[in-house]
Amino acid sequence: MTQTLLHIDASARRQGSVTRDLTARIVNVHSDARVLRRDLAETPVPQIDETWVNANFTPAADRTEAQVEKLTGSDALISELQEADTIVIGLPVYNFGLPAALKAWIDQIARAGVTFRYTETGPEGLLTGKRAIIAMASGGTGAGSEIDFASTYLQHILGFIGITDVTLVAADQLAINADASLSKAQGAIEALARAA
């Protein structure tokens, strides 16, 4: 059975982007997969606003046509996630955190009752049985360090919606030693290829 892969890029840079290069290499490892493509810089996801929030918190059966329309973009993004077996996400670190484009995507797909739900024992993610591969690049932020508010947050939010099988491919601290960082990331991708 053909696997479906969702390929997400968020770097504002079209040329010379390390994360775009890494995600392309990771996708190439899964050469037999059907690939869904989402470029958050090329086609930005709208920020949520008051109208969106009101629509989201209105029970589905009670939504007006305008509210249903307001959520169609979010529904489409969630449908891609539901369809995907593996999600590959490019994560350039901007000022110790996520690019705004990627945060906007998260705000659109983290929806109570759709991708997670609250239970008596706490929140439960609904997008289970999937795998995510994060391709991170940073100038000075070490992956998983106390100043890494990007990969740690993204791993947390993926787990929150049920995606707990997460691999981090990090080309971190490029400003300190780019060659070593890129070599480490390439080694991680080669390990993915061997495991595929």
C-alpha positions as protocol buffer text, in pm:
chain_id: "A"
residue {
  index: 1
  type: MET
  ca { x: 0 y: 0 z: 0 }
}
residue {
  index: 2
  type: THR
  ca { x: 139 y: 339 z: -101 }
}
residue {
  index: 3
  type: GLN
  ca { x: 226 y: 566 z: 189 }
}
residue {
  index: 4
  type: THR
  ca { x: 121 y: 932 z: 185 }
}
residue {
  index: 5
  type: LEU
  ca { x: 373 y: 1195 z: 290 }
}
residue {
  index: 6
  type: LEU
  ca { x: 290 y: 1557 z: 374 }
}
residue {
  index: 7
  type: HIS
  ca { x: 586 y: 1785 z: 291 }
}
residue {
  index: 8
  type: ILE
  ca { x: 572 y: 2122 z: 469 }
}
residue {
  index: 9
  type: ASP
  ca { x: 821 y: 2404 z: 419 }
}
residue {
  index: 10
  type: ALA
  ca { x: 812 y: 2730 z: 614 }
}
residue {
  index: 11
  type: SER
  ca { x: 1136 y: 2911 z: 533 }
}
residue {
  index: 12
  type: ALA
  ca { x: 1094 y: 3262 z: 395 }
}
residue {
  index: 13
  type: ARG
  ca { x: 1396 y: 3190 z: 176 }
}
residue {
  index: 14
  type: ARG
  ca { x: 1336 y: 3016 z: -157 }
}
residue {
  index: 15
  type: GLN
  ca { x: 1706 y: 3003 z: -246 }
}
residue {
  index: 16
  type: GLY
  ca { x: 1980 y: 2893 z: -7 }
}
residue {
  index: 17
  type: SER
  ca { x: 1740 y: 2759 z: 256 }
}
residue {
  index: 18
  type: VAL
  ca { x: 1893 y: 2481 z: 462 }
}
residue {
  index: 19
  type: THR
  ca { x: 1556 y: 2351 z: 580 }
}
residue {
  index: 20
  type: ARG
  ca { x: 1419 y: 2338 z: 225 }
}
residue {
  index: 21
  type: ASP
  ca { x: 1724 y: 2137 z: 120 }
}
residue {
  index: 22
  type: LEU
  ca { x: 1689 y: 1901 z: 416 }
}
residue {
  index: 23
  type: THR
  ca { x: 1316 y: 1841 z: 368 }
}
residue {
  index: 24
  type: ALA
  ca { x: 1373 y: 1769 z: -3 }
}
residue {
  index: 25
  type: ARG
  ca { x: 1640 y: 1514 z: 88 }
}
residue {
  index: 26
  type: ILE
  ca { x: 1412 y: 1351 z: 346 }
}
residue {
  index: 27
  type: VAL
  ca { x: 1125 y: 1333 z: 98 }
}
residue {
  index: 28
  type: ASN
  ca { x: 1361 y: 1170 z: -156 }
}
residue {
  index: 29
  type: VAL
  ca { x: 1427 y: 892 z: 97 }
}
residue {
  index: 30
  type: HIS
  ca { x: 1055 y: 810 z: 70 }
}
residue {
  index: 31
  type: SER
  ca { x: 1065 y: 782 z: -309 }
}
residue {
  index: 32
  type: ASP
  ca { x: 767 y: 545 z: -328 }
}
residue {
  index: 33
  type: ALA
  ca { x: 536 y: 773 z: -129 }
}
residue {
  index: 34
  type: ARG
  ca { x: 257 y: 987 z: -264 }
}
residue {
  index: 35
  type: VAL
  ca { x: 357 y: 1342 z: -167 }
}
residue {
  index: 36
  type: LEU
  ca { x: 125 y: 1624 z: -62 }
}
residue {
  index: 37
  type: ARG
  ca { x: 305 y: 1960 z: -74 }
}
residue {
  index: 38
  type: ARG
  ca { x: 239 y: 2262 z: 148 }
}
residue {
  index: 39
  type: ASP
  ca { x: 467 y: 2568 z: 118 }
}
residue {
  index: 40
  type: LEU
  ca { x: 367 y: 2805 z: 396 }
}
residue {
  index: 41
  type: ALA
  ca { x: 588 y: 3087 z: 265 }
}
residue {
  index: 42
  type: GLU
  ca { x: 460 y: 3064 z: -92 }
}
residue {
  index: 43
  type: THR
  ca { x: 95 y: 3027 z: 11 }
}
residue {
  index: 44
  type: PRO
  ca { x: 62 y: 3172 z: 361 }
}
residue {
  index: 45
  type: VAL
  ca { x: -199 y: 3037 z: 597 }
}
residue {
  index: 46
  type: PRO
  ca { x: -415 y: 3316 z: 742 }
}
residue {
  index: 47
  type: GLN
  ca { x: -380 y: 3411 z: 1105 }
}
residue {
  index: 48
  type: ILE
  ca { x: -680 y: 3314 z: 1313 }
}
residue {
  index: 49
  type: ASP
  ca { x: -906 y: 3604 z: 1411 }
}
residue {
  index: 50
  type: GLU
  ca { x: -1216 y: 3663 z: 1622 }
}
residue {
  index: 51
  type: THR
  ca { x: -1450 y: 3540 z: 1350 }
}
residue {
  index: 52
  type: TRP
  ca { x: -1247 y: 3218 z: 1314 }
}
residue {
  index: 53
  type: VAL
  ca { x: -1241 y: 3160 z: 1691 }
}
residue {
  index: 54
  type: ASN
  ca { x: -1617 y: 3212 z: 1719 }
}
residue {
  index: 55
  type: ALA
  ca { x: -1678 y: 2972 z: 1430 }
}
residue {
  index: 56
  type: ASN
  ca { x: -1444 y: 2713 z: 1578 }
}
residue {
  index: 57
  type: PHE
  ca { x: -1616 y: 2720 z: 1917 }
}
residue {
  index: 58
  type: THR
  ca { x: -1965 y: 2702 z: 1770 }
}
residue {
  index: 59
  type: PRO
  ca { x: -2088 y: 2340 z: 1758 }
}
residue {
  index: 60
  type: ALA
  ca { x: -2067 y: 2211 z: 1401 }
}
residue {
  index: 61
  type: ALA
  ca { x: -2444 y: 2158 z: 1376 }
}
residue {
  index: 62
  type: ASP
  ca { x: -2509 y: 2520 z: 1478 }
}
residue {
  index: 63
  type: ARG
  ca { x: -2262 y: 2697 z: 1247 }
}
residue {
  index: 64
  type: THR
  ca { x: -2387 y: 2950 z: 997 }
}
residue {
  index: 65
  type: GLU
  ca { x: -2285 y: 2927 z: 633 }
}
residue {
  index: 66
  type: ALA
  ca { x: -2036 y: 3207 z: 694 }
}
residue {
  index: 67
  type: GLN
  ca { x: -1882 y: 3017 z: 987 }
}
residue {
  index: 68
  type: VAL
  ca { x: -1856 y: 2698 z: 784 }
}
residue {
  index: 69
  type: GLU
  ca { x: -1686 y: 2897 z: 508 }
}
residue {
  index: 70
  type: LYS
  ca { x: -1448 y: 3056 z: 759 }
}
residue {
  index: 71
  type: LEU
  ca { x: -1325 y: 2713 z: 867 }
}
residue {
  index: 72
  type: THR
  ca { x: -1283 y: 2562 z: 518 }
}
residue {
  index: 73
  type: GLY
  ca { x: -911 y: 2646 z: 504 }
}
residue {
  index: 74
  type: SER
  ca { x: -852 y: 2490 z: 844 }
}
residue {
  index: 75
  type: ASP
  ca { x: -1056 y: 2185 z: 742 }
}
residue {
  index: 76
  type: ALA
  ca { x: -839 y: 2143 z: 430 }
}
residue {
  index: 77
  type: LEU
  ca { x: -516 y: 2162 z: 631 }
}
residue {
  index: 78
  type: ILE
  ca { x: -648 y: 1907 z: 881 }
}
residue {
  index: 79
  type: SER
  ca { x: -760 y: 1679 z: 598 }
}
residue {
  index: 80
  type: GLU
  ca { x: -400 y: 1675 z: 467 }
}
residue {
  index: 81
  type: LEU
  ca { x: -276 y: 1574 z: 812 }
}
residue {
  index: 82
  type: GLN
  ca { x: -540 y: 1305 z: 846 }
}
residue {
  index: 83
  type: GLU
  ca { x: -449 y: 1166 z: 504 }
}
residue {
  index: 84
  type: ALA
  ca { x: -73 y: 1160 z: 566 }
}
residue {
  index: 85
  type: ASP
  ca { x: 117 y: 868 z: 713 }
}
residue {
  index: 86
  type: THR
  ca { x: 436 y: 1074 z: 750 }
}
residue {
  index: 87
  type: ILE
  ca { x: 471 y: 1450 z: 791 }
}
residue {
  index: 88
  type: VAL
  ca { x: 802 y: 1618 z: 700 }
}
residue {
  index: 89
  type: ILE
  ca { x: 830 y: 1970 z: 841 }
}
residue {
  index: 90
  type: GLY
  ca { x: 1100 y: 2225 z: 765 }
}
residue {
  index: 91
  type: LEU
  ca { x: 1177 y: 2425 z: 1080 }
}
residue {
  index: 92
  type: PRO
  ca { x: 1402 y: 2728 z: 1038 }
}
residue {
  index: 93
  type: VAL
  ca { x: 1463 y: 2884 z: 1379 }
}
residue {
  index: 94
  type: TYR
  ca { x: 1379 y: 3254 z: 1379 }
}
residue {
  index: 95
  type: ASN
  ca { x: 1470 y: 3442 z: 1697 }
}
residue {
  index: 96
  type: PHE
  ca { x: 1473 y: 3119 z: 1902 }
}
residue {
  index: 97
  type: GLY
  ca { x: 1125 y: 3016 z: 1787 }
}
residue {
  index: 98
  type: LEU
  ca { x: 903 y: 2915 z: 1497 }
}
residue {
  index: 99
  type: PRO
  ca { x: 851 y: 3123 z: 1184 }
}
residue {
  index: 100
  type: ALA
  ca { x: 515 y: 3304 z: 1200 }
}
residue {
  index: 101
  type: ALA
  ca { x: 403 y: 3108 z: 892 }
}
residue {
  index: 102
  type: LEU
  ca { x: 444 y: 2777 z: 1075 }
}
residue {
  index: 103
  type: LYS
  ca { x: 276 y: 2905 z: 1391 }
}
residue {
  index: 104
  type: ALA
  ca { x: -23 y: 3017 z: 1181 }
}
residue {
  index: 105
  type: TRP
  ca { x: -47 y: 2662 z: 1040 }
}
residue {
  index: 106
  type: ILE
  ca { x: -39 y: 2517 z: 1393 }
}
residue {
  index: 107
  type: ASP
  ca { x: -317 y: 2753 z: 1507 }
}
residue {
  index: 108
  type: GLN
  ca { x: -530 y: 2637 z: 1213 }
}
residue {
  index: 109
  type: ILE
  ca { x: -481 y: 2262 z: 1274 }
}
residue {
  index: 110
  type: ALA
  ca { x: -493 y: 2241 z: 1655 }
}
residue {
  index: 111
  type: ARG
  ca { x: -871 y: 2221 z: 1701 }
}
residue {
  index: 112
  type: ALA
  ca { x: -1052 y: 2074 z: 1999 }
}
residue {
  index: 113
  type: GLY
  ca { x: -1283 y: 1793 z: 1896 }
}
residue {
  index: 114
  type: VAL
  ca { x: -1108 y: 1753 z: 1560 }
}
residue {
  index: 115
  type: THR
  ca { x: -734 y: 1693 z: 1617 }
}
residue {
  index: 116
  type: PHE
  ca { x: -748 y: 1662 z: 1996 }
}
residue {
  index: 117
  type: ARG
  ca { x: -1009 y: 1635 z: 2268 }
}
residue {
  index: 118
  type: TYR
  ca { x: -1032 y: 1693 z: 2639 }
}
residue {
  index: 119
  type: THR
  ca { x: -1113 y: 1394 z: 2859 }
}
residue {
  index: 120
  type: GLU
  ca { x: -1147 y: 1334 z: 3233 }
}
residue {
  index: 121
  type: THR
  ca { x: -782 y: 1229 z: 3237 }
}
residue {
  index: 122
  type: GLY
  ca { x: -656 y: 1522 z: 3029 }
}
residue {
  index: 123
  type: PRO
  ca { x: -612 y: 1608 z: 2662 }
}
residue {
  index: 124
  type: GLU
  ca { x: -596 y: 1327 z: 2405 }
}
residue {
  index: 125
  type: GLY
  ca { x: -450 y: 1363 z: 2055 }
}
residue {
  index: 126
  type: LEU
  ca { x: -666 y: 1227 z: 1774 }
}
residue {
  index: 127
  type: LEU
  ca { x: -406 y: 1204 z: 1492 }
}
residue {
  index: 128
  type: THR
  ca { x: -249 y: 880 z: 1609 }
}
residue {
  index: 129
  type: GLY
  ca { x: -52 y: 623 z: 1410 }
}
residue {
  index: 130
  type: LYS
  ca { x: 148 y: 884 z: 1218 }
}
residue {
  index: 131
  type: ARG
  ca { x: 514 y: 977 z: 1204 }
}
residue {
  index: 132
  type: ALA
  ca { x: 672 y: 1322 z: 1183 }
}
residue {
  index: 133
  type: ILE
  ca { x: 1023 y: 1418 z: 1076 }
}
residue {
  index: 134
  type: ILE
  ca { x: 1134 y: 1771 z: 1164 }
}
residue {
  index: 135
  type: ALA
  ca { x: 1420 y: 1925 z: 966 }
}
residue {
  index: 136
  type: MET
  ca { x: 1556 y: 2205 z: 1185 }
}
residue {
  index: 137
  type: ALA
  ca { x: 1816 y: 2467 z: 1096 }
}
residue {
  index: 138
  type: SER
  ca { x: 1952 y: 2738 z: 1324 }
}
residue {
  index: 139
  type: GLY
  ca { x: 2233 y: 2988 z: 1333 }
}
residue {
  index: 140
  type: GLY
  ca { x: 2325 y: 2968 z: 1700 }
}
residue {
  index: 141
  type: THR
  ca { x: 2050 y: 2780 z: 1882 }
}
residue {
  index: 142
  type: GLY
  ca { x: 2142 y: 2428 z: 1986 }
}
residue {
  index: 143
  type: ALA
  ca { x: 1872 y: 2169 z: 1922 }
}
residue {
  index: 144
  type: GLY
  ca { x: 1704 y: 2078 z: 2250 }
}
residue {
  index: 145
  type: SER
  ca { x: 1895 y: 2343 z: 2444 }
}
residue {
  index: 146
  type: GLU
  ca { x: 1737 y: 2573 z: 2702 }
}
residue {
  index: 147
  type: ILE
  ca { x: 1706 y: 2843 z: 2436 }
}
residue {
  index: 148
  type: ASP
  ca { x: 1545 y: 2614 z: 2177 }
}
residue {
  index: 149
  type: PHE
  ca { x: 1183 y: 2721 z: 2184 }
}
residue {
  index: 150
  type: ALA
  ca { x: 1129 y: 2596 z: 1829 }
}
residue {
  index: 151
  type: SER
  ca { x: 1189 y: 2222 z: 1801 }
}
residue {
  index: 152
  type: THR
  ca { x: 1080 y: 2155 z: 2159 }
}
residue {
  index: 153
  type: TYR
  ca { x: 751 y: 2341 z: 2103 }
}
residue {
  index: 154
  type: LEU
  ca { x: 688 y: 2174 z: 1767 }
}
residue {
  index: 155
  type: GLN
  ca { x: 750 y: 1829 z: 1914 }
}
residue {
  index: 156
  type: HIS
  ca { x: 515 y: 1913 z: 2201 }
}
residue {
  index: 157
  type: ILE
  ca { x: 232 y: 2034 z: 1978 }
}
residue {
  index: 158
  type: LEU
  ca { x: 268 y: 1731 z: 1748 }
}
residue {
  index: 159
  type: GLY
  ca { x: 239 y: 1504 z: 2051 }
}
residue {
  index: 160
  type: PHE
  ca { x: -57 y: 1705 z: 2175 }
}
residue {
  index: 161
  type: ILE
  ca { x: -250 y: 1623 z: 1856 }
}
residue {
  index: 162
  type: GLY
  ca { x: -143 y: 1257 z: 1874 }
}
residue {
  index: 163
  type: ILE
  ca { x: 176 y: 1243 z: 1666 }
}
residue {
  index: 164
  type: THR
  ca { x: 427 y: 1104 z: 1913 }
}
residue {
  index: 165
  type: ASP
  ca { x: 666 y: 927 z: 1672 }
}
residue {
  index: 166
  type: VAL
  ca { x: 883 y: 1230 z: 1595 }
}
residue {
  index: 167
  type: THR
  ca { x: 1239 y: 1234 z: 1456 }
}
residue {
  index: 168
  type: LEU
  ca { x: 1447 y: 1551 z: 1464 }
}
residue {
  index: 169
  type: VAL
  ca { x: 1706 y: 1608 z: 1192 }
}
residue {
  index: 170
  type: ALA
  ca { x: 1902 y: 1910 z: 1312 }
}
residue {
  index: 171
  type: ALA
  ca { x: 2144 y: 2133 z: 1126 }
}
residue {
  index: 172
  type: ASP
  ca { x: 2177 y: 2350 z: 1433 }
}
residue {
  index: 173
  type: GLN
  ca { x: 2435 y: 2616 z: 1522 }
}
residue {
  index: 174
  type: LEU
  ca { x: 2532 y: 2669 z: 1159 }
}
residue {
  index: 175
  type: ALA
  ca { x: 2695 y: 3002 z: 1245 }
}
residue {
  index: 176
  type: ILE
  ca { x: 2940 y: 2820 z: 1473 }
}
residue {
  index: 177
  type: ASN
  ca { x: 3041 y: 2524 z: 1255 }
}
residue {
  index: 178
  type: ALA
  ca { x: 2834 y: 2488 z: 938 }
}
residue {
  index: 179
  type: ASP
  ca { x: 3029 y: 2197 z: 792 }
}
residue {
  index: 180
  type: ALA
  ca { x: 2996 y: 1982 z: 1103 }
}
residue {
  index: 181
  type: SER
  ca { x: 2630 y: 2072 z: 1146 }
}
residue {
  index: 182
  type: LEU
  ca { x: 2537 y: 1991 z: 786 }
}
residue {
  index: 183
  type: SER
  ca { x: 2737 y: 1667 z: 801 }
}
residue {
  index: 184
  type: LYS
  ca { x: 2550 y: 1564 z: 1118 }
}
residue {
  index: 185
  type: ALA
  ca { x: 2214 y: 1634 z: 951 }
}
residue {
  index: 186
  type: GLN
  ca { x: 2313 y: 1441 z: 639 }
}
residue {
  index: 187
  type: GLY
  ca { x: 2415 y: 1147 z: 858 }
}
residue {
  index: 188
  type: ALA
  ca { x: 2070 y: 1154 z: 1020 }
}
residue {
  index: 189
  type: ILE
  ca { x: 1904 y: 1150 z: 678 }
}
residue {
  index: 190
  type: GLU
  ca { x: 2122 y: 857 z: 570 }
}
residue {
  index: 191
  type: ALA
  ca { x: 2010 y: 674 z: 883 }
}
residue {
  index: 192
  type: LEU
  ca { x: 1648 y: 738 z: 783 }
}
residue {
  index: 193
  type: ALA
  ca { x: 1724 y: 592 z: 439 }
}
residue {
  index: 194
  type: ARG
  ca { x: 1874 y: 278 z: 592 }
}
residue {
  index: 195
  type: ALA
  ca { x: 1570 y: 234 z: 814 }
}
residue {
  index: 196
  type: ALA
  ca { x: 1320 y: 291 z: 532 }
}
